[in-house]
Short mmCIF file of C-alpha atoms and ligand atoms in Angstrom, two decimals:
data_model
loop_
_atom_site.label_atom_id
_atom_site.label_comp_id
_atom_site.label_asym_id
_atom_site.label_seq_id
_atom_site.Cartn_x
_atom_site.Cartn_y
_atom_site.Cartn_z
CA UNK Q 1 125.95 91.72 104.13
CA UNK Q 2 125.00 92.24 100.53
CA UNK Q 3 123.26 95.47 99.64
CA UNK Q 4 121.44 93.82 96.75
CA UNK Q 5 117.68 93.35 97.18
CA UNK Q 6 116.84 89.95 95.77
CA UNK Q 7 113.65 87.92 96.08
CA UNK Q 8 113.58 84.14 95.77
CA UNK Q 9 110.38 83.03 94.04
CA UNK Q 10 109.24 79.47 94.64
CA UNK Q 11 106.53 77.54 92.82
CA UNK Q 12 106.23 74.04 94.23
CA UNK Q 13 104.21 71.30 92.58
CA UNK Q 14 103.67 67.76 93.80
CA UNK Q 15 106.73 66.46 91.92
CA UNK Q 16 108.47 69.68 90.93
CA UNK Q 17 110.07 72.78 92.41
CA UNK Q 18 110.45 75.82 90.19
CA UNK Q 19 112.45 78.75 91.48
CA UNK Q 20 113.90 82.07 90.35
CA UNK Q 21 115.98 84.75 91.97
CA UNK Q 22 114.97 88.24 90.94
CA UNK Q 23 116.64 91.58 91.37
CA UNK Q 24 113.45 93.49 92.09
CA UNK Q 25 114.77 96.97 91.39
CA UNK Q 26 116.06 95.92 87.97
CA UNK Q 27 113.18 93.49 87.34
CA UNK Q 28 115.80 90.99 86.26
CA UNK Q 29 115.98 87.22 86.82
CA UNK Q 30 119.54 86.34 87.91
CA UNK Q 31 119.10 82.58 88.06
CA UNK Q 32 116.32 80.06 87.77
CA UNK Q 33 115.97 76.37 88.42
CA UNK Q 34 113.60 73.48 88.00
CA UNK Q 35 113.66 70.30 90.07
CA UNK Q 36 111.74 67.44 88.50
CA UNK Q 37 110.62 63.96 89.59
CA UNK Q 38 110.75 65.26 93.18
CA UNK Q 39 109.88 62.41 95.55
CA UNK Q 40 111.46 59.80 93.24
CA UNK Q 41 114.97 58.32 93.49
CA UNK Q 42 115.82 59.72 90.03
CA UNK Q 43 114.90 63.31 90.97
CA UNK Q 44 117.14 66.00 89.49
CA UNK Q 45 117.51 69.75 89.45
CA UNK Q 46 118.55 71.97 86.54
CA UNK Q 47 119.99 75.44 87.19
CA UNK Q 48 119.97 78.15 84.57
CA UNK Q 49 122.34 81.10 84.91
CA UNK Q 50 123.16 83.52 82.08
CA UNK Q 51 121.47 81.19 79.60
CA UNK Q 52 123.67 78.25 80.63
CA UNK Q 53 122.11 75.14 82.12
CA UNK Q 54 123.60 72.56 84.46
CA UNK Q 55 121.93 69.52 85.89
CA UNK Q 56 122.52 67.66 89.19
CA UNK Q 57 120.92 64.63 90.79
CA UNK Q 58 119.02 65.43 93.97
CA UNK Q 59 120.39 63.79 97.09
CA UNK Q 60 118.29 61.47 99.29
CA UNK Q 61 115.53 61.72 100.37
CA UNK Q 62 114.95 63.36 96.94
CA UNK Q 63 112.11 65.48 98.33
CA UNK Q 64 111.11 69.18 98.34
CA UNK Q 65 113.59 69.88 101.14
CA UNK Q 66 116.41 68.26 99.11
CA UNK Q 67 115.52 70.49 96.16
CA UNK Q 68 115.46 73.67 98.28
CA UNK Q 69 118.77 72.67 99.95
CA UNK Q 70 120.38 72.15 96.52
CA UNK Q 71 119.11 75.60 95.55
CA UNK Q 72 120.60 77.09 98.73
CA UNK Q 73 124.02 75.57 97.91
CA UNK Q 74 123.85 76.94 94.39
CA UNK Q 75 122.95 80.43 95.65
CA UNK Q 76 126.01 80.34 97.92
CA UNK Q 77 128.23 79.22 95.02
CA UNK Q 78 126.92 82.02 92.83
CA UNK Q 79 127.39 84.63 95.58
CA UNK Q 80 123.67 85.41 95.59
CA UNK Q 81 122.77 83.97 98.98
CA UNK Q 82 123.41 87.11 101.04
CA UNK Q 83 121.41 89.24 98.64
CA UNK Q 84 118.20 87.25 99.06
CA UNK Q 85 116.02 89.23 101.47
CA UNK Q 86 112.68 87.45 101.19
CA UNK Q 87 110.90 84.48 99.62
CA UNK Q 88 107.66 84.65 97.63
CA UNK Q 89 105.59 81.50 97.12
CA UNK Q 90 103.01 80.95 94.42
CA UNK Q 91 99.96 79.34 96.03
CA UNK Q 92 97.20 78.06 93.77
CA UNK Q 93 94.23 78.29 96.13
CA UNK Q 94 93.44 80.77 98.86
CA UNK Q 95 89.69 80.12 98.95
CA UNK Q 96 87.67 83.04 100.30
CA UNK Q 97 90.18 83.57 103.10
CA UNK Q 98 92.83 85.35 101.03
CA UNK Q 99 91.94 88.43 99.04
CA UNK Q 100 95.55 89.53 98.61
CA UNK Q 101 99.13 88.38 99.10
CA UNK Q 102 100.21 87.97 102.69
CA UNK Q 103 103.24 87.39 104.89
CA UNK Q 104 103.26 83.73 105.99
CA UNK Q 105 102.56 83.15 109.69
CA UNK Q 106 101.52 79.92 111.47
CA UNK Q 107 97.89 81.09 111.12
CA UNK Q 108 98.32 81.66 107.37
CA UNK Q 109 99.79 78.14 107.07
CA UNK Q 110 96.70 76.72 108.79
CA UNK Q 111 94.45 78.61 106.39
CA UNK Q 112 96.40 77.39 103.33
CA UNK Q 113 95.98 73.88 104.74
CA UNK Q 114 92.24 74.47 105.13
CA UNK Q 115 92.10 75.21 101.37
CA UNK Q 116 93.52 71.77 100.50
CA UNK Q 117 90.00 70.50 99.90
CA UNK Q 118 89.69 73.06 97.07
CA UNK Q 119 93.08 72.28 95.50
CA UNK Q 120 94.00 68.76 96.59
CA UNK Q 121 96.82 68.42 94.05
CA UNK Q 122 98.43 71.82 94.58
CA UNK Q 123 98.12 73.17 98.13
CA UNK Q 124 99.79 70.17 99.85
CA UNK Q 125 102.82 70.68 97.58
CA UNK Q 126 102.91 74.41 98.38
CA UNK Q 127 102.89 73.59 102.10
CA UNK Q 128 105.84 71.21 101.63
CA UNK Q 129 107.65 73.93 99.70
CA UNK Q 130 107.01 76.59 102.35
CA UNK Q 131 108.18 74.24 105.11
CA UNK Q 132 111.32 73.35 103.16
CA UNK Q 133 112.07 77.04 102.60
CA UNK Q 134 111.49 77.83 106.29
CA UNK Q 135 113.98 75.10 107.17
CA UNK Q 136 116.59 76.23 104.64
CA UNK Q 137 116.19 80.00 105.16
CA UNK Q 138 114.91 80.38 108.76
CA UNK Q 139 116.00 84.03 108.88
CA UNK Q 140 113.96 85.18 105.84
CA UNK Q 141 110.37 86.46 105.74
CA UNK Q 142 108.10 84.49 103.41
CA UNK Q 143 105.09 85.65 101.47
CA UNK Q 144 102.23 83.72 99.85
CA UNK Q 145 100.79 85.01 96.56
CA UNK Q 146 97.50 83.36 95.63
CA UNK Q 147 96.21 82.59 92.11
CA UNK Q 148 92.65 83.02 93.36
CA UNK Q 149 93.04 86.27 95.34
CA UNK Q 150 92.50 88.69 92.45
CA UNK Q 151 89.08 87.16 91.73
CA UNK Q 152 87.75 87.70 95.24
CA UNK Q 153 86.22 90.99 94.05
CA UNK Q 154 83.69 89.10 91.91
CA UNK Q 155 80.14 90.00 92.93
CA UNK Q 156 77.81 87.23 94.22
CA UNK Q 157 75.85 87.11 90.96
CA UNK Q 158 79.10 86.17 89.19
CA UNK Q 159 80.54 83.68 91.69
CA UNK Q 160 77.39 81.75 92.61
CA UNK Q 161 76.31 78.67 90.68
CA UNK Q 162 72.58 78.14 90.34
CA UNK Q 163 72.54 75.17 92.72
CA UNK Q 164 71.17 74.96 96.29
CA UNK Q 165 72.98 77.62 98.32
CA UNK Q 166 73.65 75.05 101.03
CA UNK Q 167 76.39 73.65 98.74
CA UNK Q 168 78.08 77.03 98.98
CA UNK Q 169 77.66 77.48 102.72
CA UNK Q 170 78.52 73.87 103.64
CA UNK Q 171 81.18 72.99 101.07
CA UNK Q 172 82.32 76.25 99.50
CA UNK Q 173 80.96 75.35 96.06
CA UNK Q 174 81.33 78.56 94.02
CA UNK Q 175 83.45 80.09 91.26
CA UNK Q 176 87.00 80.90 92.43
CA UNK Q 177 88.89 81.30 89.15
CA UNK Q 178 92.63 81.09 88.57
CA UNK Q 179 95.55 82.88 86.83
CA UNK Q 180 94.80 85.84 89.15
CA UNK Q 181 98.44 86.93 89.50
CA UNK Q 182 98.76 87.02 85.73
CA UNK Q 183 95.57 89.07 85.34
CA UNK Q 184 96.70 91.59 87.94
CA UNK Q 185 100.01 92.08 86.16
CA UNK Q 186 98.51 92.28 82.66
CA UNK Q 187 95.76 94.71 83.73
CA UNK Q 188 98.38 97.10 85.17
CA UNK Q 189 100.59 96.79 82.08
CA UNK Q 190 97.62 97.38 79.76
CA UNK Q 191 96.67 100.61 81.52
CA UNK Q 192 100.32 101.74 81.39
CA UNK Q 193 100.68 100.93 77.66
CA UNK Q 194 97.48 102.83 76.86
CA UNK Q 195 98.44 105.64 79.26
CA UNK Q 196 95.06 105.30 80.93
CA UNK Q 197 93.88 105.24 84.53
CA UNK Q 198 93.25 101.57 85.44
CA UNK Q 199 90.46 102.76 87.76
CA UNK Q 200 88.47 104.01 84.80
CA UNK Q 201 88.80 101.13 82.37
CA UNK Q 202 86.85 98.08 81.26
CA UNK Q 203 89.07 95.26 80.06
CA UNK Q 204 88.66 91.68 78.97
CA UNK Q 205 91.88 89.69 79.36
CA UNK Q 206 92.39 86.24 77.84
CA UNK Q 207 95.18 84.18 79.42
CA UNK Q 208 95.73 81.47 76.82
CA UNK Q 209 98.30 78.86 77.72
CA UNK Q 210 97.97 75.11 78.02
CA UNK Q 211 95.47 76.08 80.72
CA UNK Q 212 93.30 78.94 79.49
CA UNK Q 213 90.86 81.37 81.05
CA UNK Q 214 89.36 84.80 80.44
CA UNK Q 215 88.53 87.56 82.92
CA UNK Q 216 86.47 90.75 82.97
CA UNK Q 217 88.34 93.53 84.78
CA UNK Q 218 86.53 96.77 85.61
CA UNK Q 219 88.37 99.64 87.31
CA UNK Q 220 91.23 97.26 88.12
CA UNK Q 221 89.02 94.61 89.76
CA UNK Q 222 87.99 91.17 88.58
CA UNK Q 223 84.25 91.08 87.87
CA UNK Q 224 83.97 87.56 86.45
CA UNK Q 225 86.20 84.80 85.16
CA UNK Q 226 85.73 81.62 83.17
CA UNK Q 227 87.43 79.07 85.46
CA UNK Q 228 85.20 77.92 88.28
CA UNK Q 229 85.33 75.73 91.36
CA UNK Q 230 88.19 74.02 89.53
CA UNK Q 231 90.21 74.97 86.44
CA UNK Q 232 88.06 72.68 84.27
CA UNK Q 233 85.33 75.21 83.49
CA UNK Q 234 85.29 77.76 80.71
CA UNK Q 235 87.44 77.94 77.59
CA UNK Q 236 88.69 75.05 75.51
CA UNK Q 237 92.22 74.27 76.74
CA UNK Q 238 95.13 72.03 75.77
CA UNK Q 239 93.67 68.91 77.36
CA UNK Q 240 90.64 70.24 79.31
CA UNK Q 241 87.18 70.37 77.82
CA UNK Q 242 86.09 73.65 79.40
CA UNK Q 243 82.30 74.14 79.54
CA UNK Q 244 80.26 71.01 79.01
CA UNK Q 245 76.81 69.76 79.92
CA UNK Q 246 77.31 68.27 83.42
CA UNK Q 247 74.91 65.46 82.43
CA UNK Q 248 77.85 63.93 80.57
CA UNK Q 249 78.70 62.16 83.85
CA UNK Q 250 75.41 60.22 84.08
CA UNK Q 251 75.24 59.76 80.31
CA UNK Q 252 78.67 58.13 80.12
CA UNK Q 253 78.03 56.11 83.28
CA UNK Q 254 74.89 54.68 81.65
CA UNK Q 255 76.19 54.29 78.11
CA UNK Q 256 79.95 53.83 78.35
CA UNK Q 257 80.22 52.20 81.77
CA UNK Q 258 82.55 54.96 82.94
CA UNK Q 259 83.07 55.95 86.58
CA UNK Q 260 83.09 59.51 87.96
CA UNK Q 261 86.89 59.30 88.19
CA UNK Q 262 87.23 58.12 84.59
CA UNK Q 263 85.01 60.89 83.21
CA UNK Q 264 86.84 63.48 85.34
CA UNK Q 265 90.20 62.22 84.05
CA UNK Q 266 88.94 62.24 80.45
CA UNK Q 267 87.61 65.81 80.75
CA UNK Q 268 90.86 67.07 82.31
CA UNK Q 269 93.54 65.13 80.47
CA UNK Q 270 92.18 63.76 77.18
CA UNK Q 271 89.85 66.52 76.00
CA UNK Q 272 90.31 70.10 74.80
CA UNK Q 273 92.40 70.57 71.67
CA UNK Q 274 94.02 67.16 72.21
CA UNK Q 275 90.67 65.38 72.23
CA UNK Q 276 89.30 67.34 69.29
CA UNK Q 277 92.38 66.92 67.11
CA UNK Q 278 93.41 63.41 68.14
CA UNK Q 279 96.86 64.79 67.57
CA UNK Q 280 98.22 67.21 70.17
CA UNK Q 281 97.41 69.68 72.93
CA UNK Q 282 100.07 72.03 71.57
CA UNK Q 283 98.78 75.00 69.56
CA UNK Q 284 101.97 75.30 67.51
CA UNK Q 285 101.80 71.67 66.36
CA UNK Q 286 98.11 72.05 65.55
CA UNK Q 287 98.69 75.22 63.52
CA UNK Q 288 101.35 73.45 61.46
CA UNK Q 289 99.15 70.39 60.96
CA UNK Q 290 96.14 72.52 60.01
CA UNK Q 291 98.26 74.38 57.45
CA UNK Q 292 99.07 70.96 55.97
CA UNK Q 293 95.38 70.05 55.68
CA UNK Q 294 94.82 68.10 58.93
CA UNK Q 295 91.07 68.41 59.55
CA UNK Q 296 91.19 67.39 63.23
CA UNK Q 297 93.75 70.11 63.95
CA UNK Q 298 91.62 72.66 62.13
CA UNK Q 299 88.52 71.64 64.07
CA UNK Q 300 90.40 71.95 67.39
CA UNK Q 301 91.62 75.47 66.55
CA UNK Q 302 88.18 76.54 65.31
CA UNK Q 303 86.36 75.31 68.43
CA UNK Q 304 89.00 77.01 70.61
CA UNK Q 305 88.61 80.34 68.77
CA UNK Q 306 84.81 80.27 68.63
CA UNK Q 307 84.38 79.46 72.33
CA UNK Q 308 86.86 82.20 73.19
CA UNK Q 309 85.08 84.78 71.02
CA UNK Q 310 81.72 83.89 72.61
CA UNK Q 311 83.31 84.40 76.03
CA UNK Q 312 84.69 87.81 75.02
CA UNK Q 313 81.05 88.77 74.44
CA UNK Q 314 79.89 87.64 77.86
CA UNK Q 315 82.92 89.09 79.64
CA UNK Q 316 82.28 92.44 77.92
CA UNK Q 317 78.90 92.44 79.68
CA UNK Q 318 80.64 91.68 82.99
CA UNK Q 319 83.28 94.40 82.44
CA UNK Q 320 80.62 96.95 81.50
CA UNK Q 321 82.38 97.78 78.24
CA UNK Q 322 85.45 96.97 76.23
CA UNK Q 323 88.19 99.60 76.29
CA UNK Q 324 90.71 96.83 75.81
CA UNK Q 325 90.74 93.17 74.78
CA UNK Q 326 94.09 91.73 75.85
CA UNK Q 327 95.81 88.51 74.81
CA UNK Q 328 98.43 86.87 77.03
CA UNK Q 329 99.87 83.40 77.82
CA UNK Q 330 101.81 81.20 75.37
CA UNK Q 331 99.08 81.16 72.72
CA UNK Q 332 97.89 84.73 73.32
CA UNK Q 333 101.43 86.12 73.14
CA UNK Q 334 102.59 84.15 70.11
CA UNK Q 335 99.80 82.99 67.86
CA UNK Q 336 98.88 85.79 65.48
CA UNK Q 337 96.60 83.40 63.59
CA UNK Q 338 94.58 82.48 66.70
CA UNK Q 339 94.22 86.17 67.60
CA UNK Q 340 93.00 86.87 64.08
CA UNK Q 341 90.44 84.04 64.17
CA UNK Q 342 89.05 85.40 67.45
CA UNK Q 343 88.96 89.09 66.51
CA UNK Q 344 87.31 88.21 63.16
CA UNK Q 345 84.30 87.02 65.18
CA UNK Q 346 84.31 90.33 67.08
CA UNK Q 347 83.61 92.61 64.11
CA UNK Q 348 80.14 92.61 65.61
CA UNK Q 349 81.58 94.77 68.44
CA UNK Q 350 83.46 97.02 66.03
CA UNK Q 351 86.89 95.52 66.83
CA UNK Q 352 89.35 95.62 63.94
CA UNK Q 353 92.83 94.13 63.78
CA UNK Q 354 95.87 95.83 62.27
CA UNK Q 355 97.30 92.81 60.44
CA UNK Q 356 100.91 94.02 60.45
CA UNK Q 357 100.82 95.00 64.15
CA UNK Q 358 99.28 91.59 64.90
CA UNK Q 359 102.09 89.84 63.06
CA UNK Q 360 104.75 91.94 64.80
CA UNK Q 361 103.46 91.31 68.34
CA UNK Q 362 105.05 87.92 68.99
CA UNK Q 363 107.83 86.33 71.03
CA UNK Q 364 107.65 88.62 74.04
CA UNK Q 365 106.67 91.87 72.31
CA UNK Q 366 103.75 93.80 73.70
CA UNK Q 367 101.63 96.35 71.90
CA UNK Q 368 98.33 97.51 70.47
CA UNK Q 369 97.28 95.35 67.51
CA UNK Q 370 93.97 97.03 66.58
CA UNK Q 371 93.46 99.71 63.94
CA UNK Q 372 92.97 103.36 64.87
CA UNK Q 373 89.28 103.18 63.96
CA UNK Q 374 88.66 99.99 65.97
CA UNK Q 375 85.94 100.57 68.58
CA UNK Q 376 88.12 99.12 71.34
CA UNK Q 377 91.83 98.51 71.72
CA UNK Q 378 93.17 95.01 71.17
CA UNK Q 379 96.54 94.33 72.77
CA UNK Q 380 99.15 91.67 73.28
CA UNK Q 381 100.75 91.89 76.72
CA UNK Q 382 103.24 89.19 77.80
CA UNK Q 383 102.47 88.09 81.33
CA UNK Q 384 105.05 88.02 84.13
CA UNK Q 385 103.70 86.25 87.19
CA UNK Q 386 107.18 85.93 88.69
CA UNK Q 387 107.67 89.69 88.67
CA UNK Q 388 104.29 90.22 90.32
CA UNK Q 389 105.17 87.68 93.05
CA UNK Q 390 108.55 89.39 93.57
CA UNK Q 391 106.96 92.85 93.77
CA UNK Q 392 104.31 91.73 96.27
CA UNK Q 393 106.99 90.01 98.35
CA UNK Q 394 109.22 93.08 98.31
CA UNK Q 395 106.36 95.37 99.28
CA UNK Q 396 105.02 93.18 102.09
CA UNK Q 397 108.46 92.65 103.60
CA UNK Q 398 109.43 96.32 103.48
CA UNK Q 399 112.19 96.06 100.88
CA UNK Q 400 113.24 99.39 99.39
CA UNK Q 401 112.52 99.14 95.67
P1 AMP E 501 101.92 78.33 78.27
O1 AMP E 501 101.13 77.29 79.02
O2 AMP E 501 101.53 79.74 78.62
O3 AMP E 501 103.40 78.10 78.28
O4 AMP E 501 101.49 78.18 76.71
C1 AMP E 501 101.67 76.98 76.01
C2 AMP E 501 100.92 77.07 74.69
O5 AMP E 501 101.42 78.18 73.92
C3 AMP E 501 101.09 75.82 73.81
O6 AMP E 501 99.85 75.45 73.25
C4 AMP E 501 102.02 76.31 72.72
O7 AMP E 501 101.85 75.62 71.51
C5 AMP E 501 101.57 77.75 72.57
N1 AMP E 501 102.57 78.52 71.82
C6 AMP E 501 103.83 78.87 72.20
N2 AMP E 501 104.47 79.49 71.18
C7 AMP E 501 103.61 79.52 70.13
C8 AMP E 501 103.67 80.02 68.79
N3 AMP E 501 104.77 80.61 68.31
N4 AMP E 501 102.59 79.87 68.00
C9 AMP E 501 101.47 79.26 68.46
N5 AMP E 501 101.34 78.77 69.72
C10 AMP E 501 102.40 78.89 70.54
#
């Protein structure tokens, strides 16, 4: 028996399996892996240990179970297998059923299945991943950590859409939000950095990656968030439009002969910064292009920043104040120029950026980037969803950390 306390974190998509092994006490990732093209004959898995990568083909039937079995073999080779005491799964949608992370039981599996209608692309893959892990590690407890759970504290006036309430009662049409695990982590870190009690703080946190959302957190609880029934609503994203007049469906059906599926695909995959720039969904590429005079790239960045700044205003209302505005996610953690564009709009709230601190807070560095006389703190806090999943898993399975 190993006396190490390790958690295996699994994040299964429809054609991918992402995993990491974390030493929870040290908050350290000991190995990670990514299986891609899962379900196809050319599926492969790449392991990363101590910065070194090695790639293997996945054996037949090239599915989620094959990926988890390959991971199990690798853990044995690396001498980590005996140290793994529990498995934590990222699950995208827990509907209204799950308000926090939970140990997986047959009943929990049925409830995750019942949420498939709300996340038809994600939850079926999570179920395959959980089943594969149960088969490969039958002796280990497993925990589900839901992206939606943190937002279950939203009050009815925030989660209801102004549509007939029968759509809510019959079909569950409401705002659910996403990125909840990230928000929970970042809210705790923010309070710690500011040496404040999280239960007496109003924060607005912007998680800006290829998918982007923003959340109002009051006294440690989500009050409102920009993503809705699906991740399409809210901010401008890499390829998603965010907020739009829903009449676009009938307008394009009448004028462009487009079907519901085609408009949905266009709004999810061809819009956002990609659609605006006609160049890329990637903020880094757009910043370079804009610096070289590309007008489409500049427009994309400006629409992104303006929409985000408007949302900071509305989320400040939801949070009941603004002790801290926090940037996280790939763009939030790295793009000093995007942060500046956004905070420039927020002079109206008395927020002021310390330009040098803003420049310094990149590539994984956290910190306060506002001036001393700014009316609220502005921070950069790198997110760590894996750590949050590992900590929840350790706590729920009684690991001593
Ligand atoms: P994520 O989905 O959280 O991995 O974030 C991906 C986004 O972060 C992409 O749009 C990247 O271009 C952006 N990003 C990563 N590094 C930088 C950087 N140094 N400057 C600007 N954007 C960045």
